[in-house]
């Protein structure tokens, strides 16, 4: 293949795919980035053993020509060197030539770069997707689904299924759930979709990459899936990922029970984040990152944390409305901060039903189009700590 | 001690000293930050085993009161916790109380923090400086002395003396030199000072900290030294450091010889930096980070670099004026980039005298008040590589 291509378009496409490419994969070809040129444009692909991202550069965008194709074909070049070089060369266009021995030659201005390549036939391909099922969703909704849940996945590889977010669509209700057994985050949307599926568990990493690739402006994303694979398609981007295997735990009952809390605290989201961040200075080096919360009277909540090495923290906050019952509970302060940061609400409602039952966190501002549920399990040695 | 103090002033003072404080020193008191309150204000000190920084908060700045002193005294609080807490609390002022058992209590708004402390008598003191010698220098000159040389010190702890910058003042000439045996950077100023000293070798780390603390606007810095110690004093800051022991190598002859080059290349500083950065994509993983430079004709220089793993780089640049002799030399591309970045000159002059002698680098724009000399030793296997 040989092509003369806009540096800006090429760079943009490379940036979309480069993050999934490993630097030192034991499988040499996975250190590469694949370029495929046909009569319609250039497709750039990066992948690892779990996922793959493709970015497409069409011949023209509006009236502007992006490339001149001398000969079509394909090749795989070392991703790190190719990426850095394209970023560091200040020209409008550059010429890429990949020969039959997989070697790349890049020419721009008075520069000449030879990059070692790999056999493109060894590069993984995206499986054919004549999908069993597919549906279409707004990128803004998809971003919200990810944002409200992905922080709560487990980082423990011993329960692989919990390192992903579980997405389901039943009777028009699109649900996204994440839990690491100590907390749970979920969001649901009402859609017009007639598609139905029970469990698609997508790795947090794939969702985080997807989230970075989704554009600012709202766009439609097509989602296709079959067997244990999923494909997201929007604009010039295509993200493919394996789904996580296993049975996702049933969380229906715990969510329903937690919604029946007996005491409700309403408190400023911003002030509570600040207080938690100060409390964490003491708690974060201690087991469980524990902060204790209890009512001083029916309109004041006190938070404490302590560290044998560093000292003790104590701070009180006023509640937005009187408490029905006294409060006394302990929990991981980092978990609460994670939830508060996605609340998008000036005040937050914290529902409690005893010091052993899940803490229910909810924005006071109701969103028409979606509903979230966030739960944190109390720290069990609460009584000893307070 | 007990004091009510402006959060902003306190935070500013802590930021000046915090960087030298270790997090996990085996000597517990060195994990602390010392607060000393007397009738004139508060002095905050951080240190490690090599250096110490003090920042002083006076009772008043102009008309504005910075603190109210309840009782004077001193204490040492855990630096990390104290620093983070002060940064994260949004109040105008806070109350600090350190009791006889070294425990700190900090009160602000509805917050109460107890910080474990250390015995202030165990905290190192700055030795008395009835200095053997002292001199005064503009902070702008001092910044330039550091900037032009500090990048060239050795990072090899086997020759400790080379990990510092050697400063001397003789017959009014203030000189600063750094070398790691593969390159040399030096700068000299003409001053009115009658002080004389032959060798003060200051660690790169102390100079880098000093450089960060020196203000944007020009100010006078008093420098005092005795035995193997040095003290810098300016505004409300005091930086103390041990000097490096040993005999600094004599570099006079090598500098004089290098100035008698036989070929001179004049080239755009900015274009040469860009070219070197591209060349480094290939060279930096190879031994010696080698780039080859040679003349194609009397107005074109070509640069090449290569990596067995990744490929080959080649790029040519036009010279600003015709070459007297053909050029063929190899060197560490990172070394050249380091020098070019401190040139402050649109064009740079590269003086050569054979492929085994030092490369001399000089700005084409002459500075009235100072003169620099930068040398890079060629890479010795040049002939094989080109």
XYZ file of C-alpha atoms in Angstrom:
772
model
C 0.000 0.000 0.000
C 1.016 3.575 -0.605
C -0.923 6.644 0.418
C -0.414 10.384 0.894
C -2.552 11.416 3.846
C -3.509 14.434 5.949
C -1.363 14.444 9.063
C -4.177 15.881 11.166
C -6.710 13.206 10.189
C -4.150 10.445 10.591
C -3.132 11.710 14.026
C -6.756 11.959 15.154
C -7.444 8.378 14.051
C -4.302 7.047 15.729
C -5.198 8.758 19.025
C -8.577 6.976 18.977
C -7.054 3.519 18.820
C -3.601 3.849 20.418
C -4.653 3.426 24.048
C -5.606 -0.226 23.706
C -2.311 -1.152 22.056
C 0.243 -2.673 24.409
C 3.901 -1.625 24.381
C 5.460 -4.933 25.208
C 3.050 -7.664 24.256
C 4.557 -11.141 24.074
C 2.634 -11.501 20.797
C 4.719 -9.194 18.553
C 1.942 -8.229 16.132
C -0.112 -6.835 19.056
C 2.548 -4.127 19.476
C 1.455 -2.886 16.095
C -1.250 -0.730 14.620
C -2.926 -1.932 11.428
C -3.448 0.309 8.417
C -5.815 -0.832 5.694
C -6.343 1.212 2.556
C -9.110 0.466 0.076
C -10.902 2.589 -2.517
C -13.040 4.288 0.158
C -10.368 5.372 2.629
C -8.104 4.167 5.412
C -9.031 2.031 8.419
C -6.730 2.099 11.439
C -6.960 -0.662 14.044
C -5.414 -1.238 17.457
C -6.160 -4.129 19.766
C -5.159 -6.300 22.686
C -6.385 -9.774 23.583
C -9.698 -8.450 25.011
C -10.754 -5.579 22.813
C -10.206 -3.796 19.520
C -10.794 -0.237 18.309
C -11.084 0.862 14.702
C -11.072 4.391 13.383
C -11.950 5.138 9.792
C -10.680 8.026 7.649
C -12.873 8.539 4.553
C -11.392 9.840 1.293
C -13.187 13.131 1.755
C -14.733 14.967 4.677
C -17.186 17.486 3.191
C -15.243 18.957 0.285
C -11.836 18.428 1.851
C -9.648 15.678 0.522
C -7.992 13.621 3.269
C -5.734 11.422 1.222
C -4.437 10.409 -2.154
C -4.280 6.647 -2.672
C -1.363 5.441 -4.802
C -1.969 1.724 -4.175
C -4.362 0.044 -1.770
C -3.379 -2.729 0.631
C -2.582 -3.220 4.277
C 0.229 -3.367 6.817
C 0.984 -3.355 10.527
C 3.556 -0.899 11.910
C 5.023 -0.631 15.406
C 2.381 1.454 17.168
C 4.571 3.332 19.607
C 7.100 4.574 17.049
C 4.451 5.323 14.408
C 2.299 7.255 16.859
C 5.147 9.312 18.301
C 6.544 10.130 14.912
C 3.215 11.302 13.499
C 2.640 13.450 16.587
C 6.097 15.035 16.384
C 6.229 15.923 12.706
C 4.833 19.330 11.751
C 3.656 18.906 8.176
C 0.261 19.026 6.461
C 0.545 15.606 4.852
C 2.825 12.621 4.787
C 3.416 9.658 2.534
C 3.138 6.130 3.901
C 4.418 3.174 1.938
C 4.337 -0.393 3.277
C 6.137 -2.985 1.130
C 5.637 -6.722 0.697
C 8.120 -7.412 3.454
C 5.877 -5.476 5.902
C 8.405 -2.617 6.159
C 6.992 0.900 6.417
C 8.523 4.000 4.834
C 7.208 7.358 5.885
C 8.187 10.504 4.046
C 7.388 14.056 5.036
C 9.306 17.147 4.133
C 13.014 16.319 4.500
C 12.384 13.371 6.769
C 12.572 9.704 6.015
C 11.473 7.085 8.527
C 11.736 3.337 8.143
C 9.540 1.482 10.603
C 9.709 -2.243 11.178
C 6.356 -3.919 10.635
C 4.522 -7.177 11.195
C 2.598 -9.556 8.951
C -0.943 -8.121 8.717
C -2.364 -11.628 8.330
C -1.310 -12.324 11.928
C -3.321 -9.348 13.169
C -6.638 -10.280 14.833
C -9.801 -9.540 12.870
C -13.149 -8.395 14.197
C -15.534 -11.340 13.834
C -18.432 -10.955 11.428
C -21.361 -9.339 13.136
C -24.552 -10.333 11.487
C -25.789 -9.702 14.939
C -28.177 -11.900 16.805
C -29.460 -8.690 18.265
C -28.773 -4.998 18.019
C -30.151 -1.744 19.324
C -29.473 1.960 19.038
C -28.920 4.373 21.910
C -28.029 8.055 22.307
C -24.384 8.601 23.244
C -25.482 10.931 26.065
C -27.529 8.153 27.642
C -24.668 5.700 27.167
C -22.228 8.107 28.838
C -24.607 8.482 31.795
C -25.016 4.674 32.066
C -21.245 4.330 32.281
C -20.627 7.291 34.584
C -23.239 6.282 37.161
C -21.969 2.718 37.545
C -18.439 2.021 36.337
C -16.705 3.333 39.489
C -18.392 0.608 41.578
C -17.020 -2.466 39.772
C -14.708 -4.825 41.632
C -10.975 -4.598 41.044
C -10.577 -8.133 42.354
C -9.769 -10.500 39.490
C -10.953 -13.440 41.617
C -14.562 -12.639 40.699
C -14.064 -11.673 37.028
C -17.788 -11.168 36.452
C -17.838 -8.333 39.022
C -15.080 -6.415 37.194
C -17.694 -5.549 34.592
C -20.936 -3.590 34.387
C -24.084 -5.625 33.798
C -26.424 -4.156 31.192
C -29.914 -5.476 30.509
C -32.920 -4.368 28.493
C -36.312 -5.774 29.383
C -39.739 -4.416 28.509
C -38.143 -1.171 27.386
C -36.218 -0.666 30.639
C -32.479 -0.328 30.035
C -30.545 -1.086 33.227
C -26.902 -0.849 34.160
C -25.567 -2.317 37.424
C -22.130 -2.562 39.045
C -21.189 -4.005 42.418
C -18.053 -5.149 44.195
C -20.113 -6.775 47.032
C -19.405 -3.791 49.318
C -21.352 -1.261 47.291
C -23.732 -1.159 44.377
C -24.423 1.409 41.681
C -27.291 1.225 39.238
C -29.193 3.339 36.782
C -32.257 2.690 34.640
C -33.789 4.351 31.587
C -37.148 4.024 29.966
C -36.650 3.445 26.225
C -38.838 2.706 23.221
C -36.676 -0.249 22.285
C -38.345 -3.590 21.699
C -35.019 -5.447 21.970
C -34.705 -7.760 24.972
C -31.641 -9.099 26.684
C -30.982 -10.214 30.165
C -27.259 -9.906 30.819
C -24.392 -8.283 28.939
C -21.437 -7.876 31.288
C -18.930 -5.459 29.755
C -15.503 -4.949 31.317
C -14.994 -1.615 33.076
C -11.933 -1.023 30.941
C -13.872 -1.334 27.665
C -16.535 1.044 29.007
C -13.941 3.576 30.129
C -12.309 3.528 26.690
C -15.727 3.826 25.072
C -16.561 6.787 27.310
C -13.397 8.625 26.206
C -14.191 7.996 22.545
C -17.819 9.146 22.699
C -18.052 12.704 21.342
C -19.266 15.771 23.272
C -22.202 16.303 20.939
C -24.995 13.738 21.113
C -24.802 11.022 18.499
C -26.475 7.659 17.939
C -24.534 4.559 18.944
C -25.366 1.211 17.440
C -24.771 -1.724 19.783
C -24.553 -5.240 18.365
C -23.923 -8.416 20.283
C -23.768 -12.164 19.820
C -22.413 -15.028 21.910
C -19.902 -13.446 24.253
C -19.031 -10.457 22.098
C -20.202 -6.875 21.732
C -19.639 -4.133 19.188
C -20.244 -0.364 19.539
C -20.429 1.689 16.361
C -20.688 5.478 16.041
C -19.318 8.167 13.733
C -16.045 6.775 12.338
C -15.376 4.613 15.388
C -15.932 0.931 16.070
C -15.183 -0.621 19.474
C -15.249 -4.373 19.870
C -14.947 -6.223 23.171
C -15.328 -9.686 24.585
C -18.082 -9.945 27.177
C -17.329 -11.279 30.652
C -18.335 -14.889 31.263
C -20.316 -16.088 34.268
C -23.559 -15.436 36.047
C -24.050 -11.955 37.392
C -25.432 -12.025 40.974
C -29.104 -11.162 41.423
C -29.241 -7.786 43.141
C -32.997 -7.099 42.857
C -33.886 -7.947 46.456
C -31.095 -5.984 48.105
C -32.026 -2.904 46.079
C -35.708 -3.210 46.947
C -35.025 -3.704 50.660
C -32.644 -0.746 50.814
C -35.294 1.540 49.377
C -37.396 0.950 52.550
C -35.163 2.996 54.851
C -36.393 4.304 58.217
C -34.340 7.500 58.516
C -33.525 10.053 55.871
C -30.715 12.617 55.987
C -30.779 15.486 53.512
C -27.430 17.217 53.228
C -25.474 19.502 50.865
C -23.625 17.361 48.297
C -20.701 19.754 47.964
C -20.169 20.249 51.706
C -20.392 16.504 52.267
C -17.732 15.826 49.596
C -15.417 18.363 51.279
C -15.995 16.822 54.708
C -15.382 13.296 53.389
C -12.137 14.394 51.717
C -10.901 15.826 55.011
C -12.043 12.708 56.894
C -10.092 10.570 54.420
C -6.805 12.246 55.357
C -7.013 10.174 58.557
C -8.967 7.142 57.369
C -7.385 6.196 54.075
C -4.339 4.485 55.553
C -6.500 2.469 57.961
C -8.257 -0.788 57.160
C -11.627 -0.185 55.501
C -11.071 3.586 55.142
C -13.729 3.962 57.830
C -15.656 7.118 58.663
C -18.279 7.143 61.413
C -21.442 9.174 61.017
C -23.885 9.909 63.865
C -26.470 12.456 64.846
C -25.666 14.948 67.619
C -29.238 16.229 67.566
C -32.051 16.147 65.009
C -30.359 18.651 62.725
C -26.638 18.009 63.148
C -24.599 15.096 61.884
C -21.070 14.505 63.111
C -18.370 12.643 61.153
C -15.260 11.157 62.745
C -12.244 9.206 61.540
C -9.013 8.235 63.161
C -5.568 6.826 62.575
C -3.342 5.412 65.276
C -0.356 6.854 63.454
C -1.606 10.326 62.569
C -4.472 11.406 64.844
C -8.225 12.021 64.887
C -10.719 13.959 62.786
C -14.130 15.319 63.811
C -16.502 17.592 61.887
C -20.196 18.406 61.974
C -22.641 19.343 59.227
C -26.206 20.653 59.381
C -28.932 18.577 57.801
C -31.267 20.157 55.300
C -34.332 18.849 57.178
C -34.912 17.362 60.667
C -33.987 13.702 61.232
C -36.750 11.220 62.121
C -34.468 8.916 64.127
C -30.988 9.024 65.662
C -28.202 7.969 63.267
C -25.143 5.854 63.952
C -23.328 4.104 61.108
C -19.792 3.565 59.760
C -18.680 3.144 56.152
C -15.839 3.486 53.651
C -15.457 7.230 53.004
C -14.048 6.700 49.511
C -17.218 4.834 48.500
C -19.376 7.785 49.563
C -17.159 10.287 47.705
C -17.402 8.177 44.521
C -21.203 8.284 44.687
C -21.463 11.977 45.617
C -19.340 12.929 42.612
C -21.946 11.556 40.168
C -25.019 12.962 41.967
C -25.565 16.101 39.825
C -27.820 17.434 42.593
C -27.276 20.286 45.059
C -28.574 18.155 47.930
C -28.348 14.458 48.498
C -30.662 12.131 50.383
C -29.090 9.406 52.523
C -31.490 6.670 53.595
C -30.646 4.479 56.613
C -32.254 1.498 58.315
C -29.943 0.524 61.138
C -26.173 0.280 61.275
C -25.996 -3.111 59.508
C -28.218 -2.456 56.512
C -27.186 -0.839 53.227
C -26.945 2.950 53.066
C -29.125 4.291 50.275
C -27.911 7.412 48.430
C -30.104 9.385 46.088
C -30.153 12.859 44.514
C -32.938 15.127 45.829
C -33.399 16.460 42.294
C -35.449 13.999 40.292
C -34.393 13.312 36.711
C -37.243 12.689 34.305
C -35.414 10.352 31.991
C -33.440 8.164 34.364
C -33.350 6.871 37.949
C -30.296 5.876 39.930
C -29.833 3.711 43.017
C -26.541 3.774 44.906
C -25.909 1.579 47.940
C -23.000 1.289 50.365
C -22.742 -1.524 52.883
C -21.866 -0.248 56.368
C -18.550 -1.190 57.881
C -19.438 -4.069 60.205
C -17.305 -3.157 63.219
C -19.108 0.134 63.450
C -20.030 -0.308 67.099
C -16.451 -0.809 68.172
C -15.192 2.126 66.155
C -17.601 4.833 67.115
C 1.884 27.300 71.688
C -1.490 28.531 70.527
C -2.152 30.765 67.567
C -5.029 31.835 65.332
C -3.598 32.245 61.839
C -4.579 33.167 58.277
C -5.150 29.981 56.320
C -3.818 31.524 53.139
C -0.505 32.648 54.685
C -0.096 29.357 56.502
C -0.741 27.369 53.348
C 1.728 29.460 51.343
C 4.429 28.924 53.985
C 3.790 25.170 54.154
C 4.007 24.838 50.354
C 7.467 26.464 50.451
C 8.895 23.903 52.840
C 6.869 20.728 52.270
C 8.783 19.356 49.310
C 11.930 18.556 51.280
C 10.010 16.673 53.983
C 10.063 12.898 53.581
C 6.921 10.769 54.004
C 8.501 7.726 55.504
C 11.777 8.716 57.094
C 13.219 6.163 59.522
C 13.854 9.126 61.837
C 10.267 9.883 62.958
C 10.735 13.606 63.646
C 11.851 14.136 60.014
C 8.297 13.224 58.920
C 7.245 16.392 60.696
C 7.049 20.075 60.012
C 8.176 22.430 62.772
C 6.118 25.421 63.868
C 7.758 28.049 66.059
C 5.806 31.016 67.341
C 7.506 33.979 69.022
C 6.448 37.614 69.502
C 7.334 38.464 65.880
C 5.488 35.744 64.013
C 5.604 32.095 63.012
C 8.521 30.187 61.475
C 7.766 26.952 59.605
C 10.583 24.485 58.937
C 10.874 21.309 56.900
C 14.048 19.291 56.409
C 15.700 16.038 55.496
C 19.220 14.884 56.311
C 20.785 17.064 53.578
C 18.836 20.296 53.524
C 16.350 22.466 55.356
C 13.872 25.130 54.269
C 12.336 27.768 56.531
C 9.471 30.076 55.704
C 8.564 32.961 57.964
C 5.104 34.492 58.490
C 5.342 37.937 60.120
C 2.600 39.210 62.462
C 1.537 41.735 59.839
C 2.018 42.116 56.101
C 1.447 45.801 55.312
C -1.652 46.619 57.357
C -3.058 43.127 57.256
C -2.878 41.021 60.374
C -1.763 37.455 59.699
C -2.219 35.924 63.128
C -3.219 36.340 66.723
C -0.773 34.788 69.190
C -2.368 33.303 72.316
C 0.851 31.731 73.635
C 4.233 31.406 71.971
C 6.174 28.136 71.790
C 6.996 25.421 69.325
C 5.929 21.998 68.083
C 6.410 19.474 65.280
C 3.354 18.008 63.524
C 3.134 15.209 60.974
C 3.818 17.111 57.752
C 1.688 15.103 55.355
C -1.502 15.220 57.412
C -1.019 18.857 58.450
C -0.348 19.968 54.864
C -3.281 18.094 53.353
C -5.667 19.270 56.007
C -4.711 22.938 55.643
C -5.062 22.679 51.860
C -8.489 21.031 52.069
C -10.177 23.295 54.593
C -11.961 26.328 53.167
C -11.839 28.892 55.967
C -10.168 32.282 56.403
C -8.350 31.400 59.590
C -7.708 28.452 61.857
C -6.561 27.896 65.394
C -3.509 25.761 66.112
C -2.749 24.560 69.604
C 0.207 22.278 70.420
C 0.316 20.982 73.984
C 3.201 19.896 76.229
C 2.801 16.335 75.028
C 3.511 17.489 71.434
C -0.112 16.836 70.373
C -1.613 19.282 67.900
C -5.242 20.457 67.905
C -6.510 22.354 64.922
C -9.866 24.071 64.970
C -11.640 25.700 62.071
C -15.331 26.243 61.634
C -17.031 22.997 62.738
C -13.914 20.901 62.336
C -11.615 19.534 64.949
C -8.384 17.777 64.057
C -5.970 16.112 66.434
C -2.571 15.512 64.868
C 0.122 13.395 66.455
C 3.351 15.307 66.901
C 7.009 14.853 67.741
C 9.356 16.358 70.304
C 10.571 19.666 68.805
C 13.909 19.304 70.621
C 14.655 16.321 68.371
C 14.165 18.438 65.257
C 17.422 19.492 63.539
C 18.418 23.139 63.912
C 20.117 25.316 61.323
C 23.679 25.882 62.591
C 24.644 29.419 63.565
C 25.860 31.310 60.552
C 28.195 34.011 61.644
C 29.421 33.393 58.177
C 33.060 33.076 57.214
C 32.000 34.655 53.965
C 28.873 35.971 52.356
C 27.798 37.717 49.193
C 24.650 39.081 47.625
C 23.309 38.241 44.163
C 20.225 39.060 42.098
C 17.722 36.209 42.021
C 17.514 36.538 38.221
C 21.247 35.880 37.887
C 21.008 32.993 40.325
C 18.145 31.459 38.329
C 20.190 31.727 35.130
C 23.240 30.147 36.851
C 21.090 27.189 37.841
C 19.203 26.848 34.562
C 22.290 26.882 32.352
C 24.112 24.174 34.280
C 21.999 21.965 36.548
C 20.755 19.638 33.772
C 24.333 18.487 33.111
C 25.169 17.088 36.567
C 25.835 13.393 36.943
C 23.101 11.138 38.276
C 25.703 8.555 39.216
C 26.113 8.464 42.989
C 29.529 6.807 42.555
C 31.078 10.229 41.922
C 29.105 12.294 44.465
C 30.995 15.495 43.702
C 29.676 15.433 40.098
C 26.048 15.300 41.265
C 26.442 18.969 42.206
C 27.102 22.273 40.474
C 30.444 23.907 41.227
C 30.228 27.649 41.917
C 33.283 29.889 42.247
C 33.914 33.631 42.505
C 37.359 34.934 41.646
C 38.383 38.476 40.730
C 34.756 39.419 40.313
C 33.986 36.504 37.930
C 31.149 34.313 39.198
C 31.278 30.877 37.553
C 28.971 27.885 37.635
C 30.009 24.516 36.153
C 28.376 21.092 35.886
C 29.684 17.957 34.202
C 28.935 14.244 34.183
C 32.174 13.469 32.255
C 30.187 13.075 29.004
C 29.121 16.708 28.755
C 29.823 20.015 30.427
C 27.725 23.117 31.015
C 29.095 26.382 32.342
C 28.172 30.022 32.685
C 30.071 33.057 33.959
C 29.057 36.525 35.084
C 31.091 39.651 35.705
C 30.184 41.037 39.153
C 31.365 43.901 41.373
C 31.800 41.514 44.287
C 35.131 41.517 46.124
C 34.343 38.147 47.762
C 36.566 35.263 46.659
C 35.977 31.532 46.839
C 37.269 28.689 44.811
C 34.782 25.832 45.079
C 31.255 25.528 46.466
C 29.666 22.347 45.135
C 25.912 22.460 45.731
C 23.724 19.418 45.092
C 21.487 19.628 42.036
C 18.523 18.867 44.239
C 19.134 21.856 46.530
C 19.514 24.117 43.477
C 16.322 22.788 41.898
C 14.388 23.456 45.118
C 15.962 26.912 45.365
C 14.998 27.627 41.763
C 11.345 26.785 42.497
C 11.336 29.038 45.567
C 12.915 32.068 43.877
C 10.166 34.564 43.005
C 9.307 35.779 39.494
C 10.215 39.381 40.305
C 13.906 40.122 40.806
C 15.020 40.155 44.429
C 18.349 40.123 46.233
C 19.551 36.789 47.593
C 22.105 36.673 50.388
C 24.400 33.644 50.213
C 26.411 32.675 53.305
C 28.761 29.749 53.614
C 31.193 28.188 56.031
C 32.921 24.803 56.265
C 30.762 22.468 54.185
C 27.502 24.351 54.535
C 25.622 27.030 52.596
C 22.629 29.234 53.341
C 20.440 31.167 50.887
C 18.265 33.947 52.299
C 15.636 36.006 50.459
C 12.206 37.470 51.234
C 10.712 35.252 53.964
C 12.639 32.168 52.857
C 15.798 30.542 54.098
C 17.299 27.474 52.400
C 20.136 25.624 54.063
C 22.128 22.792 52.482
C 25.218 20.756 53.103
C 27.870 21.214 50.419
C 29.254 18.205 48.561
C 32.644 16.976 49.734
C 35.583 16.220 47.448
C 37.710 17.900 44.811
C 35.892 19.090 41.730
C 37.770 18.149 38.534
C 39.662 20.903 36.748
C 37.800 21.624 33.514
C 39.680 24.755 32.369
C 41.806 23.088 29.703
C 39.026 21.090 28.070
C 36.883 24.226 27.794
C 39.745 26.255 26.292
C 40.612 23.546 23.753
C 37.010 23.100 22.680
C 36.726 26.805 21.899
C 39.339 26.350 19.110
C 37.044 24.432 16.765
C 37.795 24.095 13.055
C 34.253 23.915 11.639
C 31.209 25.915 12.600
C 27.593 24.994 11.878
C 24.927 27.665 12.304
C 21.438 26.197 12.492
C 17.913 27.094 13.678
C 17.572 26.203 17.362
C 13.881 25.359 17.121
C 14.165 23.205 13.985
C 17.133 21.374 15.486
C 15.178 20.612 18.699
C 12.308 19.197 16.612
C 14.675 17.080 14.523
C 16.436 15.752 17.634
C 13.109 14.834 19.229
C 12.147 12.836 16.150
C 15.611 11.235 16.008
C 15.220 10.202 19.657
C 12.140 8.107 18.861
C 14.593 5.600 17.356
C 17.725 6.252 19.406
C 16.505 6.457 22.974
C 16.143 2.737 23.504
C 19.605 2.064 22.091
C 22.884 2.275 24.025
C 24.202 5.845 24.128
C 21.062 7.354 22.556
C 23.206 7.971 19.480
C 22.403 10.331 16.624
C 24.817 10.739 13.706
C 25.337 14.135 12.089
C 27.131 14.667 8.795
C 27.256 17.161 5.956
C 25.675 16.222 2.622
C 27.070 19.367 1.024
C 28.299 22.704 2.377
C 24.820 23.864 3.320
C 22.958 20.678 4.299
C 23.378 18.603 7.428
C 21.837 15.150 7.686
C 20.885 13.438 10.949
C 20.344 9.694 11.273
C 19.469 7.321 14.093
C 18.474 3.686 14.158
C 17.085 0.916 16.313
C 17.368 -2.767 15.486
C 13.909 -3.281 16.960
C 12.014 -0.335 15.481
C 13.692 0.990 12.326
C 15.704 3.928 10.972
C 15.392 7.706 10.962
C 16.916 10.209 8.520
C 16.334 13.951 8.235
C 18.189 16.897 6.730
C 18.385 20.542 7.796
C 19.797 23.580 6.019
C 22.632 25.433 7.695
C 22.365 29.187 8.243
C 25.767 29.763 6.619
C 28.150 27.636 4.474
C 30.303 25.030 6.229
C 34.108 25.394 6.089
C 34.784 21.630 6.333
C 32.847 18.377 5.987
C 31.143 17.213 9.179
C 30.847 13.702 10.549
C 30.191 13.130 14.251
C 27.930 11.086 16.551
C 26.565 12.049 19.968
C 23.807 11.520 22.541
C 20.727 13.272 21.161
C 19.267 13.912 24.628
C 22.401 15.857 25.593
C 21.987 18.159 22.598
C 18.265 18.711 23.336
C 19.097 19.635 26.955
C 21.519 22.313 25.770
C 19.313 23.672 22.978
C 16.462 24.194 25.426
C 18.481 26.751 27.436
C 19.956 28.608 24.439
C 17.535 31.571 24.318
C 18.755 32.287 20.796
C 17.020 31.867 17.415
C 20.133 30.274 15.920
C 22.781 28.159 17.536
C 26.439 27.745 16.626
C 27.919 24.239 16.805
C 31.719 24.146 16.785
C 33.514 20.933 15.764
C 37.123 19.813 15.545
C 37.067 16.195 14.417
C 34.818 13.347 15.422
C 36.641 12.628 18.705
C 36.842 16.117 20.191
C 34.156 17.881 22.233
C 31.262 19.500 20.407
C 31.002 23.166 21.354
C 27.494 24.700 21.484
C 26.896 28.413 21.716
C 24.027 30.851 21.099
C 24.577 33.159 18.108
C 22.993 35.983 20.098
C 25.575 37.413 22.484
C 24.417 38.275 26.016
C 26.100 41.325 27.525
C 25.987 40.209 31.114
C 26.868 36.520 30.889
C 28.664 33.950 28.764
C 27.911 30.246 28.507
C 29.962 27.281 27.302
C 28.275 23.954 26.617
C 30.224 20.887 25.516
C 29.175 17.382 24.498
C 31.677 14.579 24.034
C 31.092 12.648 20.776
C 30.030 9.053 20.960
C 33.261 7.134 20.438
C 32.001 4.405 18.100
C 30.954 7.072 15.644
C 32.837 5.566 12.715
C 31.114 2.219 13.032
C 27.692 3.740 13.419
C 27.555 6.188 10.525
